Tab-separated table of C-alpha atoms in Angstrom:
chain	number	residue	atom	x	y	z
A	1	UNK	CA	90.134	117.866	113.367
A	2	UNK	CA	91.669	117.415	109.889
A	3	UNK	CA	90.182	114.772	107.628
A	4	UNK	CA	92.284	111.635	107.418
A	5	UNK	CA	93.408	110.895	103.885
A	6	UNK	CA	95.288	107.725	102.991
A	7	UNK	CA	96.613	106.366	99.780
A	8	UNK	CA	97.330	104.951	97.441
A	9	UNK	CA	95.919	101.815	99.000
A	10	UNK	CA	95.272	98.644	96.989
A	11	UNK	CA	92.944	99.531	94.104
A	12	UNK	CA	92.331	102.987	95.530
A	13	UNK	CA	94.077	106.168	94.520
A	14	UNK	CA	93.016	107.532	97.863
A	15	UNK	CA	90.799	106.708	100.822
A	16	UNK	CA	88.904	109.570	102.467
A	17	UNK	CA	86.358	109.977	105.229
A	18	UNK	CA	82.634	110.539	104.812
A	19	UNK	CA	79.586	110.423	107.066
A	20	UNK	CA	78.178	106.946	107.464
A	21	UNK	CA	75.067	106.255	105.358
A	22	UNK	CA	73.438	105.076	108.568
A	23	UNK	CA	74.413	107.931	110.850
A	24	UNK	CA	76.063	111.246	109.999
A	25	UNK	CA	77.661	111.386	113.441
A	26	UNK	CA	80.006	108.516	112.587
A	27	UNK	CA	82.542	108.332	109.790
A	28	UNK	CA	83.179	105.630	107.208
A	29	UNK	CA	85.931	105.178	104.633
A	30	UNK	CA	85.334	105.794	100.936
A	31	UNK	CA	87.841	105.095	98.192
A	32	UNK	CA	88.384	106.674	94.841
A	33	UNK	CA	89.602	104.002	92.488
A	34	UNK	CA	92.853	104.420	90.624
A	35	UNK	CA	91.091	103.878	87.313
A	36	UNK	CA	88.349	106.401	88.144
A	37	UNK	CA	90.900	109.076	89.014
A	38	UNK	CA	93.329	108.273	86.217
A	39	UNK	CA	90.555	108.288	83.625
A	40	UNK	CA	89.834	111.915	84.518
A	41	UNK	CA	93.548	112.684	84.282
A	42	UNK	CA	93.782	110.939	80.901
A	43	UNK	CA	90.923	113.086	79.622
A	44	UNK	CA	92.649	116.198	81.035
A	45	UNK	CA	89.619	117.090	83.150
A	46	UNK	CA	91.546	119.601	85.222
A	47	UNK	CA	88.460	121.303	86.644
A	48	UNK	CA	86.988	117.952	87.702
A	49	UNK	CA	90.227	117.063	89.483
A	50	UNK	CA	90.391	120.511	91.098
A	51	UNK	CA	86.836	120.002	92.379
A	52	UNK	CA	87.820	116.633	93.819
A	53	UNK	CA	90.673	118.180	95.797
A	54	UNK	CA	88.974	121.444	96.646
A	55	UNK	CA	85.438	120.330	97.409
A	56	UNK	CA	85.336	116.588	98.072
A	57	UNK	CA	88.600	115.479	99.617
A	58	UNK	CA	88.076	117.176	102.948
A	59	UNK	CA	84.570	118.515	102.376
A	60	UNK	CA	82.523	115.365	102.053
A	61	UNK	CA	82.533	115.054	105.844
A	62	UNK	CA	80.152	118.010	106.094
A	63	UNK	CA	77.575	116.692	103.627
A	64	UNK	CA	74.097	117.908	104.518
A	65	UNK	CA	72.110	114.948	103.190
A	66	UNK	CA	72.577	111.336	102.185
A	67	UNK	CA	70.268	109.477	99.812
A	68	UNK	CA	70.197	105.905	98.610
A	69	UNK	CA	69.314	104.564	95.181
A	70	UNK	CA	68.924	106.374	91.887
A	71	UNK	CA	65.555	106.196	90.158
A	72	UNK	CA	66.812	105.225	86.759
A	73	UNK	CA	67.941	102.055	84.998
A	74	UNK	CA	71.433	100.933	85.960
A	75	UNK	CA	73.074	97.699	84.919
A	76	UNK	CA	76.401	96.730	86.436
A	77	UNK	CA	78.221	93.419	86.457
A	78	UNK	CA	75.136	91.607	85.215
A	79	UNK	CA	72.994	93.136	87.961
A	80	UNK	CA	70.071	94.949	86.357
A	81	UNK	CA	69.068	96.417	89.742
A	82	UNK	CA	72.375	98.117	90.497
A	83	UNK	CA	70.519	101.423	90.866
A	84	UNK	CA	69.917	100.557	94.515
A	85	UNK	CA	73.620	100.356	95.367
A	86	UNK	CA	74.312	104.040	94.725
A	87	UNK	CA	74.653	106.505	97.605
A	88	UNK	CA	74.330	110.225	97.026
A	89	UNK	CA	75.789	112.904	99.278
A	90	UNK	CA	74.668	116.506	98.819
A	91	UNK	CA	75.653	119.824	100.328
A	92	UNK	CA	76.440	123.409	99.444
A	93	UNK	CA	80.194	123.904	99.695
A	94	UNK	CA	81.707	127.258	100.476
A	95	UNK	CA	83.572	127.452	97.155
A	96	UNK	CA	83.574	126.085	93.662
A	97	UNK	CA	86.819	125.374	91.826
A	98	UNK	CA	87.788	125.682	88.215
A	99	UNK	CA	91.169	125.325	86.583
A	100	UNK	CA	92.727	128.059	84.495
A	101	UNK	CA	95.516	127.243	82.052
A	102	UNK	CA	97.245	124.016	81.225
A	103	UNK	CA	97.623	121.225	83.784
A	104	UNK	CA	101.313	121.847	84.427
A	105	UNK	CA	101.555	125.564	85.090
A	106	UNK	CA	97.918	126.626	85.317
A	107	UNK	CA	96.208	127.362	88.599
A	108	UNK	CA	93.058	126.946	90.628
A	109	UNK	CA	90.304	129.509	90.395
A	110	UNK	CA	88.466	129.418	93.701
A	111	UNK	CA	85.174	131.208	93.402
A	112	UNK	CA	81.763	131.564	94.992
A	113	UNK	CA	79.509	128.594	94.184
A	114	UNK	CA	76.977	129.039	91.392
A	115	UNK	CA	73.788	130.435	92.936
A	116	UNK	CA	70.903	128.076	93.576
A	117	UNK	CA	73.052	124.984	93.173
A	118	UNK	CA	74.227	122.185	95.436
A	119	UNK	CA	77.071	119.772	94.976
A	120	UNK	CA	76.434	116.039	94.736
A	121	UNK	CA	78.803	113.094	94.979
A	122	UNK	CA	77.744	109.678	93.719
A	123	UNK	CA	79.166	106.695	95.570
A	124	UNK	CA	78.872	103.007	94.760
A	125	UNK	CA	78.607	100.786	97.762
A	126	UNK	CA	81.150	98.007	97.843
A	127	UNK	CA	79.400	94.627	98.127
A	128	UNK	CA	80.937	94.358	101.593
A	129	UNK	CA	83.664	96.255	103.458
A	130	UNK	CA	87.016	94.924	102.262
A	131	UNK	CA	90.469	94.547	103.789
A	132	UNK	CA	90.903	98.307	103.546
A	133	UNK	CA	87.607	98.862	105.405
A	134	UNK	CA	86.279	100.822	102.432
A	135	UNK	CA	82.489	100.762	102.245
A	136	UNK	CA	82.046	102.578	98.925
A	137	UNK	CA	83.776	104.261	96.008
A	138	UNK	CA	83.482	107.854	94.828
A	139	UNK	CA	82.365	107.667	91.195
A	140	UNK	CA	81.108	111.038	90.011
A	141	UNK	CA	80.522	114.606	91.186
A	142	UNK	CA	78.793	117.705	89.835
A	143	UNK	CA	76.471	120.587	90.638
A	144	UNK	CA	72.681	120.361	90.414
A	145	UNK	CA	69.895	122.849	91.036
A	146	UNK	CA	68.817	123.142	94.657
A	147	UNK	CA	65.446	121.960	95.888
A	148	UNK	CA	63.068	124.742	96.900
A	149	UNK	CA	61.876	122.961	100.046
A	150	UNK	CA	64.795	120.901	101.335
A	151	UNK	CA	67.824	123.170	101.674
A	152	UNK	CA	71.103	121.876	100.253
A	153	UNK	CA	69.330	118.971	98.536
A	154	UNK	CA	69.016	118.415	94.776
A	155	UNK	CA	65.890	119.726	93.097
A	156	UNK	CA	63.078	117.171	92.939
A	157	UNK	CA	65.115	114.735	94.960
A	158	UNK	CA	62.045	112.544	95.406
A	159	UNK	CA	62.025	111.912	91.646
A	160	UNK	CA	65.767	111.253	91.498
A	161	UNK	CA	66.452	109.079	94.506
A	162	UNK	CA	64.739	106.186	96.178
A	163	UNK	CA	65.254	107.135	99.793
A	164	UNK	CA	66.457	109.985	101.996
A	165	UNK	CA	68.787	108.364	104.530
A	166	UNK	CA	69.407	111.399	106.725
A	167	UNK	CA	69.687	115.159	106.890
A	168	UNK	CA	71.757	117.184	109.307
A	169	UNK	CA	69.606	118.578	112.087
A	170	UNK	CA	71.415	121.902	112.062
A	171	UNK	CA	70.371	122.950	108.570
B	1	UNK	CA	89.169	123.465	103.791
B	2	UNK	CA	92.189	123.949	101.584
B	3	UNK	CA	94.268	127.094	101.750
B	4	UNK	CA	94.645	129.090	98.524
B	5	UNK	CA	97.254	127.433	96.343
B	6	UNK	CA	96.926	123.957	97.855
B	7	UNK	CA	94.583	122.737	95.138
B	8	UNK	CA	96.902	124.151	92.508
B	9	UNK	CA	99.788	122.090	93.868
B	10	UNK	CA	97.719	118.906	94.060
B	11	UNK	CA	96.351	119.238	90.531
B	12	UNK	CA	99.785	119.929	89.073
B	13	UNK	CA	101.104	116.872	90.880
B	14	UNK	CA	98.233	114.716	89.554
B	15	UNK	CA	99.082	115.734	86.002
B	16	UNK	CA	102.854	115.627	86.431
B	17	UNK	CA	103.311	112.574	84.241
B	18	UNK	CA	100.691	113.398	81.671
B	19	UNK	CA	100.760	115.199	78.382
B	20	UNK	CA	98.116	116.541	76.049
B	21	UNK	CA	95.159	118.795	76.454
B	22	UNK	CA	91.437	118.407	76.919
B	23	UNK	CA	89.527	117.232	73.884
B	24	UNK	CA	85.780	116.694	73.535
B	25	UNK	CA	85.038	113.063	74.260
B	26	UNK	CA	82.469	110.321	74.609
B	27	UNK	CA	82.972	107.978	77.517
B	28	UNK	CA	81.032	104.986	78.681
B	29	UNK	CA	81.034	105.031	82.478
B	30	UNK	CA	80.633	101.336	83.124
B	31	UNK	CA	80.268	101.617	86.898
B	32	UNK	CA	77.341	104.044	86.672
B	33	UNK	CA	76.101	102.629	83.357
B	34	UNK	CA	75.950	105.889	81.447
B	35	UNK	CA	77.356	107.507	78.334
B	36	UNK	CA	78.956	110.877	79.017
B	37	UNK	CA	79.596	113.378	76.254
B	38	UNK	CA	81.693	116.353	77.382
B	39	UNK	CA	82.870	119.070	75.015
B	40	UNK	CA	84.396	121.544	77.501
B	41	UNK	CA	86.339	121.155	80.737
B	42	UNK	CA	84.509	123.453	83.131
B	43	UNK	CA	82.342	123.480	86.230
B	44	UNK	CA	78.942	122.124	85.211
B	45	UNK	CA	75.406	121.827	86.467
B	46	UNK	CA	73.722	118.619	85.445
B	47	UNK	CA	70.049	119.123	84.684
B	48	UNK	CA	67.905	116.020	84.687
B	49	UNK	CA	65.509	115.937	81.742
B	50	UNK	CA	64.093	112.509	82.530
B	51	UNK	CA	65.395	109.173	83.783
B	52	UNK	CA	67.410	108.697	80.587
B	53	UNK	CA	68.788	112.101	79.615
B	54	UNK	CA	70.714	114.750	81.540
B	55	UNK	CA	72.068	117.977	80.058
B	56	UNK	CA	75.342	119.592	81.172
B	57	UNK	CA	75.484	123.374	81.454
B	58	UNK	CA	78.566	125.506	82.010
B	59	UNK	CA	78.063	127.173	85.404
B	60	UNK	CA	79.745	130.364	84.276
B	61	UNK	CA	79.015	130.597	80.569
B	62	UNK	CA	79.207	134.135	79.189
B	63	UNK	CA	75.841	135.857	78.944
B	64	UNK	CA	76.445	136.395	75.248
B	65	UNK	CA	77.559	132.832	74.794
B	66	UNK	CA	74.512	131.450	72.983
B	67	UNK	CA	74.934	127.708	72.620
B	68	UNK	CA	78.115	127.806	74.690
B	69	UNK	CA	75.818	127.281	77.651
B	70	UNK	CA	75.510	123.556	76.905
B	71	UNK	CA	78.700	121.564	77.215
B	72	UNK	CA	77.558	117.979	77.159
B	73	UNK	CA	74.956	115.426	78.059
B	74	UNK	CA	74.546	112.043	79.687
B	75	UNK	CA	72.563	109.033	78.550
B	76	UNK	CA	71.772	107.264	81.796
B	77	UNK	CA	71.267	103.546	82.146
B	78	UNK	CA	72.690	103.189	78.642
B	79	UNK	CA	73.489	99.511	78.689
B	80	UNK	CA	70.349	98.650	80.627
B	81	UNK	CA	68.260	100.679	78.170
B	82	UNK	CA	69.896	99.220	75.059
B	83	UNK	CA	69.384	95.697	76.339
B	84	UNK	CA	65.745	96.367	77.158
B	85	UNK	CA	65.210	97.903	73.700
B	86	UNK	CA	66.874	95.102	71.787
B	87	UNK	CA	69.935	97.077	70.667
B	88	UNK	CA	72.973	94.864	70.219
B	89	UNK	CA	75.742	96.012	72.570
B	90	UNK	CA	78.232	93.348	71.519
B	91	UNK	CA	79.428	95.835	68.927
B	92	UNK	CA	79.608	99.648	69.229
B	93	UNK	CA	76.172	101.257	69.221
B	94	UNK	CA	75.279	104.376	67.258
B	95	UNK	CA	74.209	107.196	69.539
B	96	UNK	CA	71.626	108.249	66.972
B	97	UNK	CA	70.018	104.821	67.327
B	98	UNK	CA	69.870	105.265	71.095
B	99	UNK	CA	68.394	108.749	70.651
B	100	UNK	CA	65.726	107.356	68.345
B	101	UNK	CA	64.799	104.673	70.868
B	102	UNK	CA	64.645	107.205	73.693
B	103	UNK	CA	62.336	109.432	71.666
B	104	UNK	CA	60.174	106.426	70.875
B	105	UNK	CA	59.618	105.641	74.552
B	106	UNK	CA	59.742	109.260	75.786
B	107	UNK	CA	58.225	111.490	73.105
B	108	UNK	CA	57.648	114.434	75.455
B	109	UNK	CA	58.614	117.844	74.001
B	110	UNK	CA	61.230	118.441	76.696
B	111	UNK	CA	63.024	115.217	75.777
B	112	UNK	CA	62.807	116.029	72.082
B	113	UNK	CA	64.259	119.475	72.790
B	114	UNK	CA	67.126	117.986	74.789
B	115	UNK	CA	67.996	115.446	72.107
B	116	UNK	CA	67.274	117.311	68.875
B	117	UNK	CA	68.032	120.786	70.168
B	118	UNK	CA	71.105	120.119	72.303
B	119	UNK	CA	72.587	116.611	72.137
B	120	UNK	CA	72.563	116.006	68.385
B	121	UNK	CA	73.881	119.515	67.532
B	122	UNK	CA	76.707	119.093	70.069
B	123	UNK	CA	77.706	115.824	68.415
B	124	UNK	CA	77.645	117.432	64.984
B	125	UNK	CA	79.431	120.621	65.993
B	126	UNK	CA	82.221	118.700	67.647
B	127	UNK	CA	82.338	116.056	64.908
B	128	UNK	CA	82.298	113.344	67.545
B	129	UNK	CA	82.420	109.703	66.575
B	130	UNK	CA	78.857	108.445	66.538
B	131	UNK	CA	79.460	104.945	67.814
B	132	UNK	CA	80.032	104.132	71.463
B	133	UNK	CA	81.298	100.885	72.863
B	134	UNK	CA	79.135	99.789	75.778
B	135	UNK	CA	81.062	96.597	76.358
B	136	UNK	CA	84.188	98.171	77.875
B	137	UNK	CA	84.881	101.491	79.605
B	138	UNK	CA	87.359	102.833	77.073
B	139	UNK	CA	88.051	106.448	76.241
B	140	UNK	CA	86.597	107.502	72.943
B	141	UNK	CA	87.213	110.846	71.348
B	142	UNK	CA	87.282	112.885	68.222
């Protein structure tokens, strides 16, 4: 079944589906904020935008693991403990994407993922689901080295994250 | 999964109203409380050095590329760290001052290598503005 994508919607450039932090068998709605997306456009981060469309937009639904909390200082909105409100999804996508050329007439370069890496997406939980039923916002994405023990998880995930929420049983 | 060409169309559409080209930049990501320095638009692997510093490596840098392997770095928990270290964030903060504070609390060789061997040279090579505003998430560049 194709992933449902909506937007723009309120403050969100787009709303996409992702596995629930509580249970990967159910889906929740994540938003990518207009300002988050447009800031990447303003910086002409074409490869970052290509990765959003090619890897995240309809790929986040197959994430292999979800973690909660980053083990590092994080201050946001006066909250010095905002590190706990970050969710991390990780998996090994089938392709990586780069952009070749200028933004207007360049093109995607779909290629095999870098070996020994997994893709991570950082999500900030919304304080509570809002009128758009969005439970979190996509904030950042990149590749990291893969853990040697837990397949499709970031290396040394125990040092990075506070808690493993779930892993797919079929890994 | 997208068919070949679909991503191309979506990216072109996203940039339809924009002009300009990528330039090395320093950005304060207010929502994740980190300073990001990026000098090349490419697919990157982020390598965690410690809880404060992450190095960005080009996933496909040419084998003969030398320093072209490193394309940026992140100072994580920047505002939190500056506040805890007594750095005034009401006005733009010098990255060199943040580096010095990080090295004071984390003097391990690997951190020193990341800062003195990668981060500072990137800043100098790209002639990036040294001060970063941690009060608002504005774009800062060369």
